[in-house]
């Protein structure tokens, strides 16, 4: 997942990335793709024998390069050679705030790069702009392991009109971003029951406010955790709990509605306002600038999360709060759990790639065995990490030997390793998370924003003024909404909703005709 998985500032940046692209992501109910057994004994050499892919694969990823990238890269190239693949690797990392522009510039200038992390929420836009290419033929030729292991639903979520535009992660996908995380140790300290409802959650926040004077009860960094309280929604434009249009998966007519005119948006804003007035939120944007650091320093008692995030943040949290525990909150767990996308984070091939065959051959190799997956994801055992049973540990690893890779971009739950700080019950829950999930009828729908890209840009500009302050709890709903609604109308939101409906109708008709 997939890819989706970042702190509040990064979440806002992801939305900005999506908007910049728009202007210049299971076959049956109960499908459980991530429990497919890993083919740990896959014969990489036999796959390589019929492959002529070779040369240097130039890979683009976000963030900062791992400190021992050179050492791990050398080890991967040696293992590739042992497995019969004459492939070299070249990694380039772009800062998060430049990443989207860099992808566009690479395609526009014809620069020779091969592979990049992308996300399903951008898929229509970057495919329409010829930033990336379809992979169907390449997968058939170079990705036999990928073809065998990745479920059809995951490929469908990475496709536009049956053309696959990225190799998806294999992670739990059912409403996987609709979480909060709390301090489980504090919940137990004050003898509160496990949190299942909004009332439970607000009781926890109020308890923290009254008993922990040096803590802010919750960071104001996301709204998706509230969606299960107020409605089931699929957002075809944008994400992180807001967007101009939404679809209720239980609505058999699949009517596209105005999210900002909905009771869902109204209830979220009013809830956030209540949290602010009760002192559960930070008093201003300066009080908590980095929610992740604040969590790790014991300054906040709750923040955003997703289905995998606790496993990713647990070690940093434990380093700052050794006796603390983290606990996920998924409101109303008895309600249906929808799979809107069976993929989020992707590895895609540039349209400018001069070595696309080797790029897919490399991804196929990395997912062909646990040994290869470990090497790409965690580095060299006893050099970059150590195994504590089946768990990954960096205890005793020199700083210069650390390999903090962005492995969420190619996560595979079948082979993924976890920290020893992650409980076995948490891991087992991840493996069955999608069991009995309901596949949304919109699965595989990708909105092409080109016909209304000007309107979306204007709507985004309006949202920048009003939505953030509303979600931070700074304003009363009735005070800002009439003006907000008027400006959305002027920006063309009705035209956008009509275009989404048109494209969704076409999608449904084509799906029914198959």
Coordinates of C-alpha atoms in Angstrom, one line a residue:
X1 CA 0.0 0.0 0.0
X2 CA -0.7 1.5 -2.1
X3 CA 1.0 4.0 -1.9
X4 CA -0.4 5.8 -0.4
X5 CA 1.3 5.5 3.8
X6 CA 3.2 10.1 6.1
X7 CA 2.8 12.9 8.6
X8 CA 0.4 15.8 8.2
X9 CA 2.7 18.1 6.3
X10 CA 3.5 15.2 3.9
X11 CA -0.2 14.5 3.6
X12 CA -0.9 18.1 2.6
X13 CA 2.0 17.9 0.2
X14 CA 0.6 14.7 -1.4
X15 CA -2.6 16.6 -2.1
X16 CA -0.6 19.4 -3.6
X17 CA 1.3 16.9 -5.7
X18 CA -1.9 15.5 -7.0
X19 CA -3.3 19.0 -7.9
X20 CA -0.1 19.9 -9.7
X21 CA -0.5 16.9 -11.9
X22 CA -4.1 17.8 -12.8
X23 CA -3.0 21.3 -13.8
X24 CA 0.5 21.3 -16.0
X25 CA -4.9 4.8 -8.0
X26 CA -10.2 -8.5 -5.6
X27 CA -12.5 -9.6 -7.9
X28 CA -15.2 -10.6 -5.3
X29 CA -16.4 -9.6 -1.9
X30 CA -14.1 -11.2 0.7
X31 CA -11.0 -11.2 -1.6
X32 CA -7.9 -11.4 0.5
X33 CA -5.0 -10.9 -1.9
X34 CA -2.3 -10.2 0.7
X35 CA -2.6 -13.7 2.2
X36 CA -1.3 -15.4 -1.0
X37 CA 1.8 -17.3 0.1
X38 CA 5.1 -15.9 -1.0
X39 CA 6.9 -18.1 -3.5
X40 CA 10.1 -18.0 -1.6
X41 CA 11.6 -20.7 -3.7
X42 CA 11.0 -18.9 -7.0
X43 CA 13.8 -19.7 -9.4
X44 CA 15.2 -16.3 -10.3
X45 CA 17.9 -17.8 -12.5
X46 CA 15.4 -19.6 -14.7
X47 CA 13.4 -16.4 -15.2
X48 CA 16.6 -14.6 -16.1
X49 CA 17.7 -17.3 -18.5
X50 CA 14.9 -16.5 -21.0
X51 CA 15.3 -12.8 -20.4
X52 CA 17.6 -10.5 -22.4
X53 CA 17.1 -7.5 -20.1
X54 CA 20.4 -5.9 -19.1
X55 CA 22.1 -2.6 -18.6
X56 CA 21.6 0.1 -16.0
X57 CA 18.2 0.8 -14.4
X58 CA 17.9 4.4 -13.3
X59 CA 15.5 4.7 -10.4
X60 CA 13.8 7.8 -9.0
X61 CA 12.5 7.9 -5.4
X62 CA 11.3 10.6 -3.0
X63 CA 13.1 11.8 0.1
X64 CA 16.7 11.3 1.2
X65 CA 19.1 8.6 0.0
X66 CA 20.0 6.0 2.6
X67 CA 23.4 6.5 4.1
X68 CA 24.7 3.1 3.0
X69 CA 23.0 3.1 -0.4
X70 CA 26.3 2.5 -2.2
X71 CA 27.0 -0.7 -0.1
X72 CA 23.5 -2.1 -0.6
X73 CA 23.5 -1.2 -4.3
X74 CA 26.7 -3.1 -4.8
X75 CA 25.3 -6.1 -2.9
X76 CA 22.1 -6.1 -5.0
X77 CA 24.1 -5.9 -8.3
X78 CA 26.2 -8.9 -7.2
X79 CA 23.1 -10.9 -6.3
X80 CA 21.5 -9.9 -9.6
X81 CA 24.5 -11.2 -11.4
X82 CA 24.5 -14.4 -9.5
X83 CA 20.8 -14.9 -10.5
X84 CA 21.7 -14.4 -14.2
X85 CA 20.7 -10.8 -14.6
X86 CA 23.3 -8.4 -15.9
X87 CA 21.7 -5.3 -14.4
X88 CA 23.3 -2.3 -12.7
X89 CA 21.4 0.2 -10.6
X90 CA 21.4 3.9 -10.3
X91 CA 19.3 5.6 -7.6
X92 CA 18.3 9.3 -7.6
X93 CA 16.3 10.9 -4.7
X94 CA 14.4 14.1 -5.1
X95 CA 13.0 16.1 -2.1
X96 CA 9.4 15.7 -1.4
X97 CA 8.6 19.3 -2.3
X98 CA 10.2 18.9 -5.7
X99 CA 9.2 15.3 -6.5
X100 CA 6.2 16.0 -8.7
X101 CA 7.9 18.7 -10.7
X102 CA 10.9 16.4 -11.3
X103 CA 8.7 13.7 -12.7
X104 CA 7.0 16.1 -15.1
X105 CA 10.4 17.6 -16.1
X106 CA 11.9 14.2 -16.7
X107 CA 9.1 13.3 -19.2
X108 CA 9.0 16.8 -20.8
X109 CA 12.8 17.0 -21.3
X110 CA 13.3 13.4 -22.4
X111 CA 15.8 12.6 -19.6
X112 CA 16.8 9.0 -19.4
X113 CA 15.3 7.6 -16.3
X114 CA 13.5 4.3 -16.1
X115 CA 11.6 3.6 -12.9
X116 CA 9.8 5.8 -10.3
X117 CA 7.5 5.7 -7.4
X118 CA 4.0 6.9 -8.2
X119 CA 0.6 6.8 -6.7
X120 CA -2.8 5.7 -7.9
X121 CA -4.3 9.1 -7.1
X122 CA -2.1 10.6 -9.8
X123 CA -2.5 7.8 -12.3
X124 CA -4.9 9.3 -14.8
X125 CA -3.0 12.6 -14.9
X126 CA 0.5 11.3 -15.4
X127 CA -0.7 8.7 -17.9
X128 CA -2.5 11.3 -19.9
X129 CA 0.6 13.5 -19.9
X130 CA 2.7 10.6 -21.1
X131 CA 4.9 10.7 -18.0
X132 CA 4.6 6.9 -17.7
X133 CA 3.8 4.0 -20.0
X134 CA 1.6 0.9 -20.0
X135 CA 3.3 -2.2 -18.7
X136 CA 1.1 -5.1 -19.9
X137 CA 3.6 -6.3 -22.5
X138 CA 6.6 -5.7 -20.3
X139 CA 5.0 -7.7 -17.4
X140 CA 4.2 -10.5 -19.8
X141 CA 7.8 -10.7 -21.0
X142 CA 9.8 -9.7 -17.9
X143 CA 7.4 -10.0 -14.9
X144 CA 6.3 -13.6 -14.7
X145 CA 6.7 -13.6 -10.9
X146 CA 4.7 -10.4 -10.6
X147 CA 2.0 -11.7 -12.9
X148 CA 1.7 -14.9 -10.8
X149 CA 1.7 -13.2 -7.3
X150 CA -0.2 -9.9 -7.8
X151 CA -4.0 -10.4 -7.7
X152 CA -6.1 -9.1 -10.6
X153 CA -7.8 -6.5 -8.3
X154 CA -4.5 -4.9 -7.5
X155 CA -3.6 -4.7 -11.2
X156 CA -7.0 -3.3 -11.9
X157 CA -6.4 -0.5 -9.4
X158 CA -3.2 0.3 -11.2
X159 CA -4.8 0.3 -14.6
X160 CA -6.7 2.7 -16.9
X161 CA -8.9 0.9 -19.5
X162 CA -7.1 -2.4 -18.8
X163 CA -3.7 -0.8 -19.4
X164 CA -1.4 -1.4 -16.3
X165 CA 0.6 1.7 -15.4
X166 CA 2.4 0.6 -12.3
X167 CA 3.5 -2.4 -10.2
X168 CA 1.4 -2.2 -7.1
X169 CA 2.3 -2.9 -3.5
X170 CA 0.6 -5.9 -1.8
X171 CA -0.7 -4.5 1.5
X172 CA -4.0 -4.4 3.3
X173 CA -6.3 -2.1 1.3
X174 CA -9.7 -1.9 2.9
X175 CA -10.2 1.7 4.1
X176 CA -6.5 1.5 5.0
X177 CA -6.1 5.3 5.7
X178 CA -9.2 5.7 7.9
X179 CA -7.3 5.5 11.2
X180 CA -6.2 7.4 14.3
X181 CA -3.5 6.2 16.6
X182 CA -3.5 6.7 20.4
X183 CA -1.3 6.1 23.4
X184 CA -2.5 2.7 24.4
X185 CA -0.6 2.9 27.7
X186 CA -2.5 6.1 28.6
X187 CA -5.8 4.5 27.7
X188 CA -5.0 1.7 30.1
X189 CA -3.6 4.0 32.7
X190 CA -7.0 5.8 33.0
X191 CA -8.9 2.5 32.8
X192 CA -10.7 3.4 29.5
X193 CA -12.3 0.6 27.4
X194 CA -10.8 -0.1 23.9
X195 CA -12.0 2.6 21.5
X196 CA -14.7 1.6 19.0
X197 CA -16.9 4.7 18.7
X198 CA -16.5 8.5 18.4
X199 CA -17.9 8.8 21.9
X200 CA -15.1 6.5 23.1
X201 CA -12.5 8.5 21.3
X202 CA -13.7 11.8 22.6
X203 CA -13.8 10.5 26.1
X204 CA -10.1 9.5 25.7
X205 CA -9.3 13.0 24.4
X206 CA -11.1 14.7 27.3
X207 CA -9.4 12.4 29.8
X208 CA -6.0 13.4 28.4
X209 CA -6.9 17.1 28.5
X210 CA -7.9 16.8 32.2
X211 CA -5.1 14.6 33.4
X212 CA -2.0 15.3 31.2
X213 CA -1.4 19.0 31.3
X214 CA 1.8 18.8 29.3
X215 CA 0.2 17.0 26.4
X216 CA -2.0 18.1 23.5
X217 CA -4.7 15.5 23.2
X218 CA -4.6 15.2 19.4
X219 CA -2.8 16.8 16.4
X220 CA -5.0 18.5 13.8
X221 CA -3.4 16.7 10.9
X222 CA -6.0 14.6 9.1
X223 CA -9.7 14.0 8.8
X224 CA -9.9 10.5 7.3
X225 CA -10.3 8.8 10.7
X226 CA -13.7 10.5 11.0
X227 CA -15.1 9.2 7.7
X228 CA -16.4 6.0 9.2
X229 CA -18.4 8.0 11.7
X230 CA -20.2 10.2 9.2
X231 CA -20.4 8.2 5.9
X232 CA -18.8 5.8 3.5
X233 CA -17.2 7.8 0.7
X234 CA -15.0 7.3 -2.3
X235 CA -13.2 10.5 -3.4
X236 CA -12.2 10.3 -7.1
X237 CA -10.4 13.6 -6.9
X238 CA -7.9 14.2 -4.1
X239 CA -7.8 12.4 -0.9
X240 CA -7.0 12.8 2.9
X241 CA -10.6 13.3 3.7
X242 CA -11.7 16.1 1.3
X243 CA -12.4 16.7 -2.4
X244 CA -15.0 18.3 -4.6
X245 CA -16.9 15.1 -5.5
X246 CA -17.7 11.9 -3.6
X247 CA -19.5 8.6 -4.3
X248 CA -21.3 6.4 -1.7
X249 CA -20.4 2.8 -2.5
X250 CA -23.7 1.6 -1.1
X251 CA -25.7 3.8 -3.5
X252 CA -26.8 1.5 -6.3
X253 CA -27.3 4.5 -8.6
X254 CA -23.6 5.6 -8.0
X255 CA -24.6 9.2 -8.0
X256 CA -21.7 11.6 -7.8
X257 CA -22.4 14.2 -5.2
X258 CA -20.8 17.5 -4.0
X259 CA -18.7 16.6 -1.0
X260 CA -18.5 20.1 0.3
X261 CA -22.4 20.4 0.3
X262 CA -22.8 17.1 2.2
X263 CA -23.7 16.4 5.7
X264 CA -20.5 14.5 6.0
X265 CA -18.3 17.5 5.4
X266 CA -20.6 19.6 7.7
X267 CA -20.3 17.1 10.5
X268 CA -16.6 16.7 10.2
X269 CA -16.1 20.5 10.4
X270 CA -18.4 20.8 13.4
X271 CA -16.6 18.0 15.2
X272 CA -13.3 19.6 14.6
X273 CA -14.6 22.9 15.9
X274 CA -15.8 21.2 19.1
X275 CA -12.4 19.6 19.5
X276 CA -10.7 23.0 19.2
X277 CA -13.1 24.7 21.6
X278 CA -12.6 22.0 24.2
X279 CA -8.8 22.4 24.0
X280 CA -8.2 19.0 22.5
X281 CA -6.5 20.5 19.4
X282 CA -3.4 22.6 19.3
X283 CA -4.3 26.3 20.0
X284 CA -2.5 27.3 16.7
X285 CA -0.4 26.0 13.9
X286 CA 2.8 26.8 15.8
X287 CA 2.1 24.7 18.9
X288 CA 2.6 21.3 17.0
X289 CA 4.6 21.8 13.8
X290 CA 5.6 18.2 13.4
X291 CA 3.0 15.7 14.7
X292 CA 5.4 12.7 14.2
X293 CA 8.1 14.3 16.3
X294 CA 5.5 15.4 18.9
X295 CA 4.2 11.8 19.2
X296 CA 7.7 10.5 19.7
X297 CA 8.5 13.2 22.3
X298 CA 5.3 12.5 24.3
X299 CA 3.7 15.8 23.5
X300 CA 0.6 14.5 21.8
X301 CA -1.7 11.6 22.7
X302 CA -3.3 10.9 19.3
X303 CA -2.7 11.6 15.6
X304 CA -3.4 10.3 12.1
X305 CA -2.6 6.8 11.1
X306 CA -3.1 4.1 8.5
X307 CA -3.3 0.3 8.6
X308 CA 0.5 -0.1 8.4
X309 CA 1.7 3.2 10.0
X310 CA 2.0 1.9 13.5
X311 CA 4.5 -0.7 12.4
X312 CA 6.5 1.9 10.6
X313 CA 6.6 4.5 13.4
X314 CA 6.9 2.2 16.4
X315 CA 10.8 2.1 16.7
X316 CA 11.1 5.9 16.6
X317 CA 8.3 6.2 19.1
X318 CA 9.9 3.7 21.5
X319 CA 13.2 5.5 21.3
X320 CA 11.5 8.6 22.7
X321 CA 8.9 7.0 24.9
X322 CA 10.3 3.6 26.0
X323 CA 7.4 2.6 28.2
X324 CA 4.7 3.9 25.9
X325 CA 2.6 1.8 23.6
X326 CA 0.7 2.7 20.4
X327 CA -2.8 1.5 19.6
X328 CA -4.8 2.0 16.4
X329 CA -8.3 3.4 16.4
X330 CA -10.7 2.3 13.6
X331 CA -14.1 3.7 14.4
X332 CA -17.2 1.6 14.1
X333 CA -15.4 -1.7 13.2
X334 CA -18.7 -3.5 12.8
X335 CA -19.7 -1.4 9.8
X336 CA -18.8 -2.7 6.2
X337 CA -15.2 -2.2 5.3
X338 CA -14.8 -1.1 1.6
X339 CA -12.0 -1.7 -0.8
X340 CA -11.9 1.5 -2.9
X341 CA -8.5 0.8 -4.3
X342 CA -6.6 -2.5 -4.1
X343 CA -3.4 -0.6 -4.7
X344 CA -1.9 2.7 -3.7
X345 CA 1.8 3.0 -4.1
X346 CA 3.3 1.9 -7.4
X347 CA 6.5 1.5 -9.3
X348 CA 6.0 2.9 -12.8
X349 CA 8.2 3.2 -15.9
X350 CA 8.9 6.5 -17.5
X351 CA 7.9 7.2 -21.1
X352 CA 11.5 8.3 -21.6
X353 CA 13.0 5.1 -20.4
X354 CA 15.7 3.5 -22.5
X355 CA 15.8 0.4 -20.4
X356 CA 12.2 -0.5 -19.6
X357 CA 12.7 -4.3 -19.9
X358 CA 15.5 -4.2 -17.3
X359 CA 13.4 -2.0 -15.1
X360 CA 10.6 -4.5 -14.9
X361 CA 13.0 -7.4 -14.7
X362 CA 14.6 -5.8 -11.6
X363 CA 11.2 -5.3 -9.9
X364 CA 10.3 -8.9 -10.8
X365 CA 13.6 -10.1 -9.3
X366 CA 13.0 -8.0 -6.1
X367 CA 9.7 -9.7 -5.5
X368 CA 10.8 -13.2 -6.5
X369 CA 12.2 -14.3 -3.2
X370 CA 12.4 -13.2 0.4
X371 CA 16.2 -12.9 0.1
X372 CA 15.9 -10.5 -2.8
X373 CA 13.1 -8.6 -1.1
X374 CA 15.1 -8.2 2.1
X375 CA 18.1 -7.0 0.2
X376 CA 16.2 -4.3 -1.6
X377 CA 14.1 -3.3 1.4
X378 CA 16.4 -3.6 4.4
X379 CA 19.9 -4.0 3.1
X380 CA 22.6 -6.5 4.0
X381 CA 21.9 -8.7 7.0
X382 CA 24.4 -8.0 9.9
X383 CA 25.7 -4.9 8.1
X384 CA 22.6 -2.7 7.7
X385 CA 20.3 -4.6 10.0
X386 CA 20.2 -7.6 12.2
X387 CA 17.5 -10.3 12.6
X388 CA 16.0 -10.8 16.0
X389 CA 14.0 -13.9 15.2
X390 CA 12.0 -12.8 12.2
X391 CA 12.1 -9.2 13.2
X392 CA 14.3 -6.5 11.8
X393 CA 16.5 -4.6 14.3
X394 CA 19.0 -1.8 13.8
X395 CA 20.3 -2.0 17.3
X396 CA 24.1 -1.9 17.3
X397 CA 24.2 -0.7 13.6
X398 CA 26.6 2.2 13.1
X399 CA 24.9 5.3 11.7
X400 CA 27.0 5.3 8.6
X401 CA 25.7 1.8 7.9
X402 CA 22.0 2.6 8.2
X403 CA 19.8 1.9 5.2
X404 CA 16.5 3.8 5.8
X405 CA 15.0 3.0 2.4
X406 CA 11.5 4.0 1.2
X407 CA 10.4 0.4 1.1
X408 CA 6.8 1.3 1.5
X409 CA 6.9 2.1 -2.2
X410 CA 7.2 -1.7 -3.0
X411 CA 5.7 -3.3 0.2
X412 CA 4.7 -6.9 0.0
X413 CA 2.9 -8.1 3.2
X414 CA 3.8 -11.7 2.4
X415 CA 7.5 -11.0 2.8
X416 CA 7.6 -7.8 4.8
X417 CA 9.5 -7.9 8.1
X418 CA 8.5 -6.0 11.2
X419 CA 10.3 -4.6 14.2
X420 CA 10.4 -6.6 17.4
X421 CA 8.3 -3.8 18.9
X422 CA 5.4 -4.9 16.7
X423 CA 3.2 -7.5 18.4
X424 CA 2.5 -10.8 16.7
X425 CA -1.2 -10.1 17.0
X426 CA -0.9 -6.9 15.1
X427 CA 1.0 -8.7 12.3
X428 CA -1.7 -11.4 12.1
X429 CA -4.4 -8.8 11.9
X430 CA -2.7 -7.2 9.0
X431 CA -2.6 -10.4 7.1
X432 CA -6.4 -10.9 7.4
X433 CA -7.4 -7.2 7.3
X434 CA -9.1 -7.5 3.9
X435 CA -11.0 -10.6 4.8
X436 CA -14.8 -10.1 4.4
X437 CA -14.1 -6.6 3.0
X438 CA -16.6 -5.3 0.4
X439 CA -15.2 -4.5 -3.0
X440 CA -16.6 -1.1 -4.0
X441 CA -18.3 -0.9 -7.4
X442 CA -15.9 2.0 -8.3
X443 CA -12.8 -0.2 -8.0
X444 CA -10.6 0.5 -11.0
X445 CA -12.3 3.8 -11.8
X446 CA -9.7 6.5 -12.7
X447 CA -11.0 10.1 -13.3
X448 CA -9.3 12.0 -16.1
X449 CA -9.2 15.6 -14.9
X450 CA -8.0 17.1 -18.2
X451 CA -11.5 18.2 -19.4
X452 CA -12.0 20.2 -16.2
X453 CA -8.4 20.9 -15.1
X454 CA -9.0 24.7 -15.0
X455 CA -12.0 24.3 -12.7
X456 CA -10.2 21.9 -10.4
X457 CA -7.3 24.4 -10.1
X458 CA -9.8 27.1 -9.1
X459 CA -11.5 24.8 -6.6
X460 CA -8.2 23.9 -5.1
X461 CA -7.4 27.6 -4.7
X462 CA -10.7 28.1 -2.9
X463 CA -10.1 25.1 -0.7
X464 CA -6.7 26.4 0.3
X465 CA -8.4 29.4 1.8
X466 CA -11.3 27.7 3.6
X467 CA -10.9 23.9 4.1
X468 CA -7.6 23.9 6.1
X469 CA -8.8 26.5 8.7
X470 CA -12.2 24.6 9.0
X471 CA -10.5 21.3 9.5
X472 CA -8.2 22.9 12.2
X473 CA -11.3 23.9 14.1
X474 CA -10.6 27.6 13.8
X475 CA -14.0 28.7 12.4
X476 CA -17.7 28.0 12.9
X477 CA -19.3 26.1 10.0
X478 CA -22.1 28.6 9.6
X479 CA -19.7 31.6 9.6
X480 CA -17.6 30.5 6.6
X481 CA -19.8 28.1 4.6
X482 CA -22.1 30.4 2.7
X483 CA -19.1 32.3 1.2
X484 CA -17.2 29.1 0.6
X485 CA -20.2 27.5 -1.2
X486 CA -20.6 30.6 -3.4
X487 CA -16.9 30.6 -4.4
X488 CA -17.0 26.9 -5.2
X489 CA -19.9 27.5 -7.5
X490 CA -18.0 30.3 -9.2
X491 CA -15.0 28.1 -9.5
X492 CA -17.0 25.5 -11.5
X493 CA -17.6 22.7 -9.0
X494 CA -20.9 21.7 -10.7
X495 CA -19.1 21.2 -14.0
X496 CA -16.5 19.0 -12.3
X497 CA -19.2 16.9 -10.6
X498 CA -21.0 16.5 -14.0
X499 CA -17.7 15.4 -15.6
X500 CA -17.0 12.8 -12.9
X501 CA -20.5 11.5 -13.3
X502 CA -20.1 11.2 -17.1
X503 CA -16.8 9.3 -16.8
X504 CA -18.2 7.1 -14.0
X505 CA -21.2 6.2 -16.1
X506 CA -18.9 5.3 -19.0
X507 CA -16.8 3.2 -16.7
X508 CA -19.8 1.3 -15.3
X509 CA -21.2 0.7 -18.8
X510 CA -17.9 -0.7 -20.1
X511 CA -17.6 -2.9 -17.0
X512 CA -21.1 -4.3 -17.5
X513 CA -20.4 -5.0 -21.2
X514 CA -17.4 -7.3 -20.5

